[in-house]
GROMACS .gro file of C-alpha atoms in nm:
model
  439
    1MET     CA    1  10.392  -0.222   0.193
    2PRO     CA    2  10.034  -0.093   0.172
    3ARG     CA    3   9.864  -0.143  -0.165
    4GLU     CA    4   9.812   0.156  -0.389
    5PRO     CA    5   9.451   0.278  -0.400
    6ARG     CA    6   9.265   0.140  -0.700
    7TYR     CA    7   9.162   0.487  -0.818
    8GLN     CA    8   9.404   0.780  -0.828
    9LYS     CA    9   9.350   1.143  -0.897
   10GLY     CA   10   9.504   1.290  -1.211
   11ASN     CA   11   9.563   1.134  -1.551
   12GLY     CA   12   9.608   0.777  -1.431
   13PRO     CA   13   9.441   0.465  -1.558
   14GLY     CA   14   9.103   0.583  -1.423
   15THR     CA   15   9.100   0.884  -1.654
   16GLY     CA   16   9.173   0.669  -1.957
   17ARG     CA   17   8.895   0.439  -1.862
   18VAL     CA   18   8.646   0.727  -1.850
   19ILE     CA   19   8.762   0.850  -2.193
   20ALA     CA   20   8.723   0.502  -2.339
   21ARG     CA   21   8.378   0.477  -2.191
   22ALA     CA   22   8.274   0.810  -2.344
   23CYS     CA   23   8.395   0.697  -2.686
   24LEU     CA   24   8.197   0.377  -2.653
   25ILE     CA   25   7.881   0.568  -2.557
   26THR     CA   26   7.924   0.797  -2.860
   27LEU     CA   27   7.972   0.502  -3.095
   28LEU     CA   28   7.670   0.319  -2.959
   29ALA     CA   29   7.457   0.632  -2.983
   30VAL     CA   30   7.540   0.658  -3.353
   31VAL     CA   31   7.453   0.290  -3.401
   32CYS     CA   32   7.126   0.345  -3.216
   33LEU     CA   33   7.030   0.639  -3.437
   34VAL     CA   34   7.108   0.448  -3.755
   35GLY     CA   35   6.915   0.149  -3.625
   36GLY     CA   36   6.627   0.370  -3.523
   37TRP     CA   37   6.606   0.526  -3.870
   38ALA     CA   38   6.607   0.180  -4.026
   39LEU     CA   39   6.325   0.062  -3.800
   40GLY     CA   40   6.120   0.379  -3.813
   41SER     CA   41   6.197   0.469  -3.452
   42VAL     CA   42   6.461   0.690  -3.291
   43LYS     CA   43   6.428   0.541  -2.946
   44PRO     CA   44   6.770   0.446  -2.805
   45LEU     CA   45   6.859   0.085  -2.753
   46PRO     CA   46   6.817  -0.030  -2.394
   47VAL     CA   47   7.192  -0.088  -2.354
   48VAL     CA   48   7.256   0.280  -2.430
   49VAL     CA   49   7.001   0.383  -2.171
   50ASP     CA   50   7.184   0.171  -1.916
   51LEU     CA   51   7.517   0.328  -2.001
   52LEU     CA   52   7.381   0.682  -2.000
   53ASN     CA   53   7.206   0.632  -1.668
   54GLY     CA   54   7.508   0.466  -1.513
   55GLY     CA   55   7.765   0.724  -1.630
   56ALA     CA   56   8.091   0.592  -1.491
   57SER     CA   57   7.946   0.257  -1.390
   58SER     CA   58   8.129  -0.029  -1.229
   59ASP     CA   59   8.361  -0.266  -1.414
   60ALA     CA   60   8.092  -0.532  -1.383
   61ALA     CA   61   7.869  -0.324  -1.614
   62GLN     CA   62   8.149  -0.314  -1.875
   63SER     CA   63   8.212  -0.684  -1.853
   64SER     CA   64   7.842  -0.758  -1.901
   65GLN     CA   65   7.869  -0.604  -2.249
   66ALA     CA   66   8.140  -0.849  -2.344
   67GLN     CA   67   7.973  -1.163  -2.213
   68PRO     CA   68   7.692  -1.335  -2.402
   69SER     CA   69   7.356  -1.325  -2.225
   70SER     CA   70   7.114  -1.610  -2.190
   71GLU     CA   71   6.821  -1.364  -2.207
   72PRO     CA   72   6.683  -1.263  -2.549
   73GLU     CA   73   6.795  -0.924  -2.673
   74ALA     CA   74   6.543  -0.645  -2.611
   75SER     CA   75   6.381  -0.509  -2.923
   76SER     CA   76   6.411  -0.141  -3.004
   77GLN     CA   77   6.036  -0.132  -3.061
   78ALA     CA   78   5.785  -0.168  -2.777
   79ALA     CA   79   5.622  -0.510  -2.778
   80PRO     CA   80   5.244  -0.510  -2.775
   81SER     CA   81   5.113  -0.559  -2.422
   82SER     CA   82   4.957  -0.897  -2.360
   83PRO     CA   83   4.620  -0.916  -2.181
   84VAL     CA   84   4.634  -0.986  -1.809
   85SER     CA   85   4.558  -1.351  -1.761
   86SER     CA   86   4.287  -1.444  -1.513
   87GLU     CA   87   4.128  -1.764  -1.399
   88PRO     CA   88   3.814  -1.844  -1.601
   89GLU     CA   89   3.496  -1.793  -1.403
   90GLU     CA   90   3.307  -2.105  -1.313
   91PRO     CA   91   2.987  -2.124  -1.516
   92LYS     CA   92   2.671  -2.060  -1.315
   93THR     CA   93   2.472  -2.373  -1.242
   94PRO     CA   94   2.120  -2.327  -1.384
   95GLY     CA   95   1.870  -2.325  -1.102
   96ILE     CA   96   2.104  -2.192  -0.833
   97PRO     CA   97   2.063  -1.821  -0.742
   98ASP     CA   98   2.353  -1.615  -0.876
   99ASP     CA   99   2.440  -1.423  -0.561
  100ASP     CA  100   2.643  -1.434  -0.240
  101GLY     CA  101   2.327  -1.393  -0.040
  102ILE     CA  102   2.235  -1.450   0.323
  103PHE     CA  103   2.152  -1.815   0.248
  104SER     CA  104   2.419  -1.879  -0.017
  105ALA     CA  105   2.627  -2.105   0.209
  106TYR     CA  106   2.343  -2.359   0.180
  107TYR     CA  107   2.266  -2.328  -0.193
  108GLU     CA  108   2.455  -2.642  -0.295
  109ARG     CA  109   2.289  -2.859  -0.030
  110ALA     CA  110   1.952  -2.711  -0.119
  111TYR     CA  111   2.015  -2.773  -0.488
  112GLN     CA  112   2.099  -3.138  -0.429
  113LYS     CA  113   1.781  -3.183  -0.224
  114ALA     CA  114   1.570  -3.002  -0.484
  115LYS     CA  115   1.700  -3.233  -0.757
  116SER     CA  116   1.559  -3.530  -0.564
  117MET     CA  117   1.208  -3.378  -0.545
  118THR     CA  118   0.921  -3.419  -0.789
  119THR     CA  119   0.801  -3.124  -0.994
  120ALA     CA  120   0.474  -3.125  -0.799
  121ASP     CA  121   0.662  -3.098  -0.468
  122LEU     CA  122   0.889  -2.825  -0.604
  123VAL     CA  123   0.584  -2.620  -0.701
  124GLY     CA  124   0.437  -2.669  -0.356
  125GLN     CA  125   0.745  -2.519  -0.191
  126VAL     CA  126   0.685  -2.174  -0.338
  127PHE     CA  127   0.343  -2.143  -0.168
  128PHE     CA  128   0.248  -2.025   0.178
  129PHE     CA  129  -0.118  -2.124   0.201
  130ARG     CA  130  -0.360  -1.974   0.445
  131CYS     CA  131  -0.413  -2.266   0.681
  132PRO     CA  132  -0.769  -2.399   0.631
  133THR     CA  133  -0.988  -2.463   0.934
  134GLU     CA  134  -1.065  -2.809   0.794
  135GLY     CA  135  -0.858  -3.042   0.578
  136ALA     CA  136  -0.519  -2.889   0.662
  137VAL     CA  137  -0.339  -3.223   0.666
  138LYS     CA  138  -0.505  -3.332   0.341
  139LEU     CA  139  -0.391  -3.010   0.173
  140ILE     CA  140  -0.033  -3.080   0.286
  141ASP     CA  141  -0.055  -3.437   0.153
  142ASP     CA  142  -0.180  -3.314  -0.186
  143CYS     CA  143   0.033  -3.001  -0.242
  144GLN     CA  144   0.331  -3.011  -0.004
  145PRO     CA  145   0.331  -2.633   0.056
  146GLY     CA  146   0.641  -2.453   0.173
  147GLY     CA  147   0.448  -2.307   0.464
  148TYR     CA  148   0.119  -2.223   0.630
  149CYS     CA  149   0.003  -1.875   0.724
  150LEU     CA  150  -0.196  -1.900   1.046
  151MET     CA  151  -0.483  -1.661   1.097
  152ALA     CA  152  -0.688  -1.588   1.410
  153ASP     CA  153  -0.931  -1.871   1.327
  154PHE     CA  154  -0.645  -2.118   1.368
  155PHE     CA  155  -0.558  -2.002   1.722
  156GLU     CA  156  -0.914  -1.955   1.845
  157GLY     CA  157  -1.031  -2.251   2.049
  158LYS     CA  158  -0.680  -2.392   2.095
  159THR     CA  159  -0.435  -2.364   2.385
  160LYS     CA  160  -0.063  -2.316   2.442
  161GLU     CA  161  -0.037  -2.693   2.446
  162THR     CA  162  -0.256  -2.787   2.150
  163VAL     CA  163  -0.111  -2.534   1.901
  164PRO     CA  164   0.239  -2.693   1.905
  165GLU     CA  165   0.081  -3.039   1.884
  166THR     CA  166  -0.121  -2.939   1.578
  167LEU     CA  167   0.180  -2.783   1.405
  168SER     CA  168   0.386  -3.092   1.483
  169SER     CA  169   0.123  -3.307   1.312
  170PHE     CA  170   0.150  -3.079   1.006
  171GLN     CA  171   0.527  -3.123   0.999
  172ASN     CA  172   0.488  -3.499   1.019
  173SER     CA  173   0.261  -3.491   0.714
  174SER     CA  174   0.504  -3.287   0.507
  175ARG     CA  175   0.795  -3.439   0.317
  176THR     CA  176   0.984  -3.110   0.365
  177PRO     CA  177   0.973  -2.910   0.691
  178MET     CA  178   0.733  -2.617   0.671
  179PHE     CA  179   0.739  -2.250   0.765
  180PHE     CA  180   0.461  -2.151   1.004
  181CYS     CA  181   0.389  -1.778   1.014
  182CYS     CA  182   0.130  -1.527   1.126
  183ASP     CA  183   0.077  -1.149   1.139
  184GLU     CA  184   0.157  -1.049   1.494
  185GLU     CA  185   0.227  -0.679   1.438
  186GLY     CA  186   0.069  -0.542   1.755
  187GLY     CA  187  -0.219  -0.296   1.776
  188THR     CA  188  -0.486  -0.357   1.513
  189VAL     CA  189  -0.324  -0.671   1.368
  190VAL     CA  190  -0.277  -0.944   1.630
  191ARG     CA  191  -0.355  -1.305   1.535
  192VAL     CA  192  -0.238  -1.466   1.861
  193SER     CA  193  -0.229  -1.223   2.153
  194ARG     CA  194  -0.592  -1.122   2.104
  195PHE     CA  195  -0.677  -1.449   2.282
  196SER     CA  196  -0.624  -1.452   2.658
  197GLN     CA  197  -0.504  -1.813   2.664
  198TYR     CA  198  -0.181  -1.702   2.494
  199ALA     CA  199  -0.113  -1.360   2.647
  200SER     CA  200  -0.243  -1.158   2.939
  201GLN     CA  201  -0.299  -0.865   2.704
  202LYS     CA  202  -0.264  -0.815   2.332
  203PHE     CA  203   0.053  -0.659   2.198
  204GLU     CA  204   0.036  -0.282   2.163
  205SER     CA  205   0.078  -0.097   1.836
  206PRO     CA  206   0.427   0.013   1.729
  207GLN     CA  207   0.335   0.372   1.813
  208GLN     CA  208   0.225   0.283   2.165
  209VAL     CA  209   0.536   0.074   2.225
  210TYR     CA  210   0.768   0.348   2.095
  211ALA     CA  211   0.597   0.615   2.307
  212ARG     CA  212   0.690   0.432   2.629
  213ALA     CA  213   1.068   0.425   2.604
  214GLN     CA  214   1.145   0.452   2.234
  215LEU     CA  215   1.386   0.184   2.112
  216ASP     CA  216   1.438   0.032   2.457
  217SER     CA  217   1.072  -0.061   2.476
  218VAL     CA  218   1.081  -0.182   2.113
  219VAL     CA  219   1.348  -0.438   2.208
  220ILE     CA  220   1.136  -0.575   2.494
  221ASP     CA  221   0.818  -0.585   2.286
  222THR     CA  222   0.987  -0.760   1.991
  223ARG     CA  223   1.153  -1.010   2.223
  224ASP     CA  224   0.820  -1.096   2.383
  225LYS     CA  225   0.655  -1.149   2.043
  226ALA     CA  226   0.938  -1.373   1.926
  227GLN     CA  227   0.934  -1.581   2.242
  228LEU     CA  228   0.556  -1.627   2.233
  229LEU     CA  229   0.548  -1.734   1.868
  230LYS     CA  230   0.843  -1.969   1.910
  231SER     CA  231   0.682  -2.130   2.216
  232LEU     CA  232   0.379  -2.214   2.001
  233GLY     CA  233   0.588  -2.371   1.726
  234LEU     CA  234   0.596  -2.083   1.476
  235ASN     CA  235   0.922  -1.991   1.302
  236LEU     CA  236   0.831  -1.668   1.120
  237ASN     CA  237   0.647  -1.345   1.194
  238LEU     CA  238   0.501  -1.136   0.913
  239ALA     CA  239   0.628  -0.821   1.082
  240PRO     CA  240   0.762  -0.555   1.134
  241VAL     CA  241   0.575  -0.296   0.929
  242ALA     CA  242   0.838  -0.083   0.752
  243ASP     CA  243   0.592   0.161   0.593
  244ILE     CA  244   0.629   0.531   0.668
  245SER     CA  245   0.321   0.730   0.760
  246THR     CA  246   0.283   1.043   0.970
  247ASN     CA  247  -0.072   1.129   0.868
  248PRO     CA  248  -0.348   0.974   1.086
  249SER     CA  249  -0.581   0.970   0.787
  250ASP     CA  250  -0.356   0.728   0.593
  251PHE     CA  251  -0.476   0.367   0.569
  252ILE     CA  252  -0.145   0.229   0.699
  253TYR     CA  253  -0.092   0.489   0.976
  254ASP     CA  254  -0.224   0.284   1.269
  255ARG     CA  255   0.000  -0.010   1.174
  256SER     CA  256   0.312   0.202   1.120
  257LEU     CA  257   0.551   0.362   1.367
  258GLY     CA  258   0.405   0.701   1.274
  259GLN     CA  259   0.749   0.862   1.259
  260ASP     CA  260   0.983   1.001   0.992
  261ALA     CA  261   1.198   0.788   0.764
  262GLN     CA  262   1.518   0.782   0.973
  263THR     CA  263   1.336   0.709   1.299
  264THR     CA  264   1.143   0.431   1.128
  265ALA     CA  265   1.469   0.294   0.985
  266ASP     CA  266   1.620   0.281   1.335
  267TYR     CA  267   1.307   0.107   1.462
  268ILE     CA  268   1.320  -0.155   1.186
  269ARG     CA  269   1.689  -0.224   1.246
  270VAL     CA  270   1.626  -0.287   1.616
  271CYS     CA  271   1.328  -0.512   1.541
  272VAL     CA  272   1.523  -0.728   1.296
  273GLU     CA  273   1.823  -0.758   1.526
  274THR     CA  274   1.599  -0.855   1.820
  275TYR     CA  275   1.412  -1.118   1.618
  276GLN     CA  276   1.745  -1.267   1.514
  277GLU     CA  277   1.876  -1.271   1.872
  278ASN     CA  278   1.564  -1.465   1.973
  279GLY     CA  279   1.572  -1.714   1.685
  280LEU     CA  280   1.263  -1.611   1.492
  281ALA     CA  281   1.261  -1.505   1.127
  282CYS     CA  282   1.088  -1.180   1.035
  283THR     CA  283   0.939  -1.003   0.735
  284LEU     CA  284   0.973  -0.643   0.619
  285LYS     CA  285   0.648  -0.517   0.471
  286HIS     CA  286   0.496  -0.372   0.254
  287PHE     CA  287   0.761  -0.302  -0.013
  288PRO     CA  288   0.813  -0.054  -0.174
  289GLY     CA  289   0.617   0.138   0.091
  290TYR     CA  290   0.248   0.216   0.135
  291GLY     CA  291   0.284   0.589   0.196
  292ASN     CA  292  -0.048   0.774   0.194
  293ASN     CA  293  -0.227   0.528  -0.033
  294GLY     CA  294  -0.552   0.340   0.014
  295ASP     CA  295  -0.633  -0.019   0.112
  296THR     CA  296  -0.548  -0.287  -0.147
  297HIS     CA  297  -0.770  -0.535   0.037
  298THR     CA  298  -1.065  -0.358  -0.121
  299GLY     CA  299  -0.941  -0.264  -0.469
  300LEU     CA  300  -0.664  -0.136  -0.694
  301VAL     CA  301  -0.455   0.149  -0.557
  302TYR     CA  302  -0.235   0.373  -0.773
  303ASP     CA  303   0.066   0.535  -0.611
  304LYS     CA  304   0.159   0.850  -0.801
  305ARG     CA  305   0.454   0.961  -0.590
  306PRO     CA  306   0.788   1.029  -0.766
  307MET     CA  307   1.083   0.793  -0.743
  308GLU     CA  308   1.275   1.051  -0.542
  309THR     CA  309   1.028   1.009  -0.256
  310PHE     CA  310   1.100   0.637  -0.237
  311GLU     CA  311   1.476   0.680  -0.264
  312THR     CA  312   1.496   0.947   0.006
  313SER     CA  313   1.223   0.818   0.237
  314ASP     CA  314   1.033   0.492   0.184
  315PHE     CA  315   1.339   0.279   0.104
  316LEU     CA  316   1.530   0.381   0.419
  317PRO     CA  317   1.356   0.141   0.662
  318PHE     CA  318   1.379  -0.143   0.410
  319ARG     CA  319   1.749  -0.079   0.357
  320ALA     CA  320   1.804  -0.079   0.733
  321GLY     CA  321   1.620  -0.406   0.775
  322ILE     CA  322   1.802  -0.570   0.485
  323GLU     CA  323   2.140  -0.461   0.622
  324ALA     CA  324   2.040  -0.604   0.962
  325GLY     CA  325   1.973  -0.942   0.798
  326ALA     CA  326   1.597  -0.966   0.745
  327GLN     CA  327   1.517  -1.296   0.577
  328PHE     CA  328   1.186  -1.201   0.409
  329VAL     CA  329   1.039  -0.900   0.233
  330LEU     CA  330   0.667  -0.887   0.153
  331VAL     CA  331   0.564  -0.692  -0.157
  332SER     CA  332   0.242  -0.490  -0.169
  333HIS     CA  333  -0.026  -0.483  -0.439
  334ASN     CA  334  -0.002  -0.105  -0.499
  335VAL     CA  335   0.050   0.003  -0.858
  336VAL     CA  336   0.359   0.223  -0.813
  337GLU     CA  337   0.354   0.431  -1.129
  338CYS     CA  338   0.713   0.560  -1.111
  339MET     CA  339   0.838   0.198  -1.108
  340ASP     CA  340   0.582   0.015  -1.320
  341PRO     CA  341   0.256   0.186  -1.419
  342ASP     CA  342   0.118  -0.131  -1.576
  343ALA     CA  343   0.105  -0.380  -1.288
  344PRO     CA  344   0.070  -0.407  -0.910
  345ALA     CA  345   0.407  -0.421  -0.738
  346SER     CA  346   0.358  -0.787  -0.644
  347LEU     CA  347   0.316  -0.878  -1.013
  348SER     CA  348   0.592  -0.651  -1.146
  349PRO     CA  349   0.938  -0.773  -1.251
  350LYS     CA  350   1.055  -0.411  -1.241
  351VAL     CA  351   0.969  -0.371  -0.872
  352ASN     CA  352   1.138  -0.702  -0.795
  353GLU     CA  353   1.452  -0.587  -0.977
  354ILE     CA  354   1.462  -0.269  -0.770
  355LEU     CA  355   1.438  -0.472  -0.449
  356ARG     CA  356   1.710  -0.713  -0.563
  357ASP     CA  357   1.946  -0.486  -0.755
  358GLU     CA  358   1.911  -0.143  -0.595
  359LEU     CA  359   1.844  -0.244  -0.234
  360GLY     CA  360   2.059  -0.558  -0.255
  361PHE     CA  361   1.807  -0.798  -0.101
  362THR     CA  362   1.912  -1.164  -0.138
  363GLY     CA  363   1.655  -1.326   0.090
  364LEU     CA  364   1.304  -1.450   0.015
  365VAL     CA  365   1.059  -1.220  -0.165
  366MET     CA  366   0.695  -1.287  -0.082
  367THR     CA  367   0.373  -1.150  -0.224
  368ASP     CA  368   0.093  -1.016  -0.011
  369ASP     CA  369  -0.212  -1.245  -0.020
  370LEU     CA  370  -0.308  -1.303  -0.384
  371ILE     CA  371  -0.679  -1.320  -0.294
  372MET     CA  372  -0.693  -0.948  -0.211
  373ASP     CA  373  -0.927  -0.742  -0.427
  374ALA     CA  374  -0.648  -0.537  -0.583
  375ILE     CA  375  -0.521  -0.853  -0.752
  376THR     CA  376  -0.853  -1.013  -0.841
  377ASP     CA  377  -0.963  -0.682  -0.993
  378PHE     CA  378  -0.643  -0.665  -1.197
  379THR     CA  379  -0.657  -1.024  -1.325
  380GLY     CA  380  -1.031  -1.035  -1.379
  381GLY     CA  381  -1.066  -1.320  -1.131
  382LYS     CA  382  -0.807  -1.546  -1.295
  383SER     CA  383  -0.530  -1.699  -1.084
  384PRO     CA  384  -0.238  -1.456  -1.058
  385ALA     CA  385   0.005  -1.728  -0.946
  386VAL     CA  386   0.198  -1.762  -1.273
  387THR     CA  387   0.231  -1.387  -1.327
  388ALA     CA  388   0.342  -1.336  -0.965
  389PHE     CA  389   0.602  -1.610  -0.987
  390GLN     CA  390   0.736  -1.493  -1.323
  391ALA     CA  391   0.773  -1.143  -1.171
  392GLY     CA  392   1.048  -1.285  -0.950
  393ASN     CA  393   0.873  -1.359  -0.622
  394ASP     CA  394   0.998  -1.666  -0.438
  395ILE     CA  395   0.690  -1.722  -0.222
  396LEU     CA  396   0.326  -1.677  -0.315
  397LEU     CA  397   0.090  -1.611  -0.025
  398SER     CA  398  -0.242  -1.768  -0.123
  399SER     CA  399  -0.587  -1.806   0.028
  400ASP     CA  400  -0.703  -1.997  -0.282
  401PRO     CA  401  -0.453  -2.281  -0.252
  402ARG     CA  402  -0.569  -2.547  -0.493
  403THR     CA  403  -0.649  -2.304  -0.775
  404ASP     CA  404  -0.317  -2.119  -0.749
  405TYR     CA  405  -0.114  -2.438  -0.700
  406GLN     CA  406  -0.266  -2.607  -1.005
  407ALA     CA  407  -0.218  -2.295  -1.218
  408LEU     CA  408   0.155  -2.282  -1.145
  409LEU     CA  409   0.202  -2.659  -1.173
  410SER     CA  410   0.036  -2.659  -1.517
  411ALA     CA  411   0.257  -2.368  -1.628
  412VAL     CA  412   0.571  -2.557  -1.526
  413GLU     CA  413   0.459  -2.879  -1.693
  414SER     CA  414   0.376  -2.692  -2.017
  415GLY     CA  415   0.708  -2.506  -2.018
  416GLU     CA  416   0.551  -2.164  -1.970
  417VAL     CA  417   0.751  -2.145  -1.646
  418SER     CA  418   1.097  -2.296  -1.690
  419GLN     CA  419   1.237  -2.562  -1.462
  420ASP     CA  420   1.539  -2.337  -1.396
  421ARG     CA  421   1.314  -2.053  -1.280
  422LEU     CA  422   1.131  -2.289  -1.046
  423MET     CA  423   1.455  -2.433  -0.911
  424GLU     CA  424   1.601  -2.088  -0.843
  425SER     CA  425   1.327  -2.001  -0.595
  426VAL     CA  426   1.301  -2.349  -0.444
  427VAL     CA  427   1.677  -2.359  -0.385
  428ARG     CA  428   1.658  -2.024  -0.208
  429ILE     CA  429   1.363  -2.146   0.004
  430LEU     CA  430   1.532  -2.474   0.097
  431ALA     CA  431   1.857  -2.290   0.171
  432ALA     CA  432   1.665  -2.067   0.412
  433LYS     CA  433   1.525  -2.376   0.581
  434TYR     CA  434   1.876  -2.519   0.617
  435ALA     CA  435   2.004  -2.187   0.755
  436MET     CA  436   1.723  -2.171   1.010
  437GLY     CA  437   1.765  -2.531   1.122
  438LEU     CA  438   1.435  -2.659   0.979
  439LEU     CA  439   1.622  -2.898   0.749
   0.00000   0.00000   0.00000
């Protein structure tokens, strides 16, 4: 015979079970209220919530009330929430830059190398000296500079064959591979292509190049510069110029693209990308932007423009270049009053913080040449090396090498400049050299 259905309509066992369940709910509700009064809370016990939500729940729910549970009974009061546990952060190693920057993959290797170097050699790494016409090897032996900046007097009288030979002899004299750079902007600033033994004609200005075929011609021009400098043994160009100027009367106009902020930003992005594709490092200059100001080669210049102008205009090309992966940014000597009215940008921690924190630059920050009149006027002729380094610059460009080197070395040895501060920049410099294949 077929079995009777478990549940029947009418007043069968199912109805009695529902009535019993209702009585139990009522009883437990009363217990809950009494318990709530005793504890200062009228919140129902969790078991009542389960029963109320379930209504006529399954037999398994009833049996769970009768069986002891291995779990602790829930309290009628909410337990205080415990803080979310997280893994403790690893403490920062003093002397290693605290960022995930473009060279950060090499920080640990650079740090280990830096620890094996003498203080005198560490100090040397933060300098790019103007290469002297005589005694260049002796200067390397004595100071171990991080790099040489090559001016026109270095290239004059040499050939495509003798320049690489000379630079190779410099590398052989250095305990740490060096950067070799020059200003090959095109137009009015050409250290190499002005001489016919290196190029059939000198590189045109950015404005002339852009006028031919806009960004297409910029790619070709930048590629040709990179290939020429690399063939001579250089590994860095102090270009492109990221300053914005549309007024022919501005000091920087002839060296700039001569276009608006967005067009200049597009130009800078293409330049940086093309340099990278051709294996040559490049430098964005002159942060935070020259604008319509005068020439800092000849004296102090005060920039009175509001911060809004920089944020909506001057910063755009620098942001574009940074996002494209530029390895270096060169800081000008202008006194930018809206950022720091008390010091040239190259000597200002505030300007450096803006470059690092607001624009997110994690590469190498370099000063313009510290021998320029804007700086000597500001310091009264004293070496600006310590002030420039304490401002946060990684690399000091110097045409007075022994004076500036000794000033910084003495400051480190006396404790005026901490060993950690020195290591931070040296680690970043060495990491860049690892990243670029120099180390």
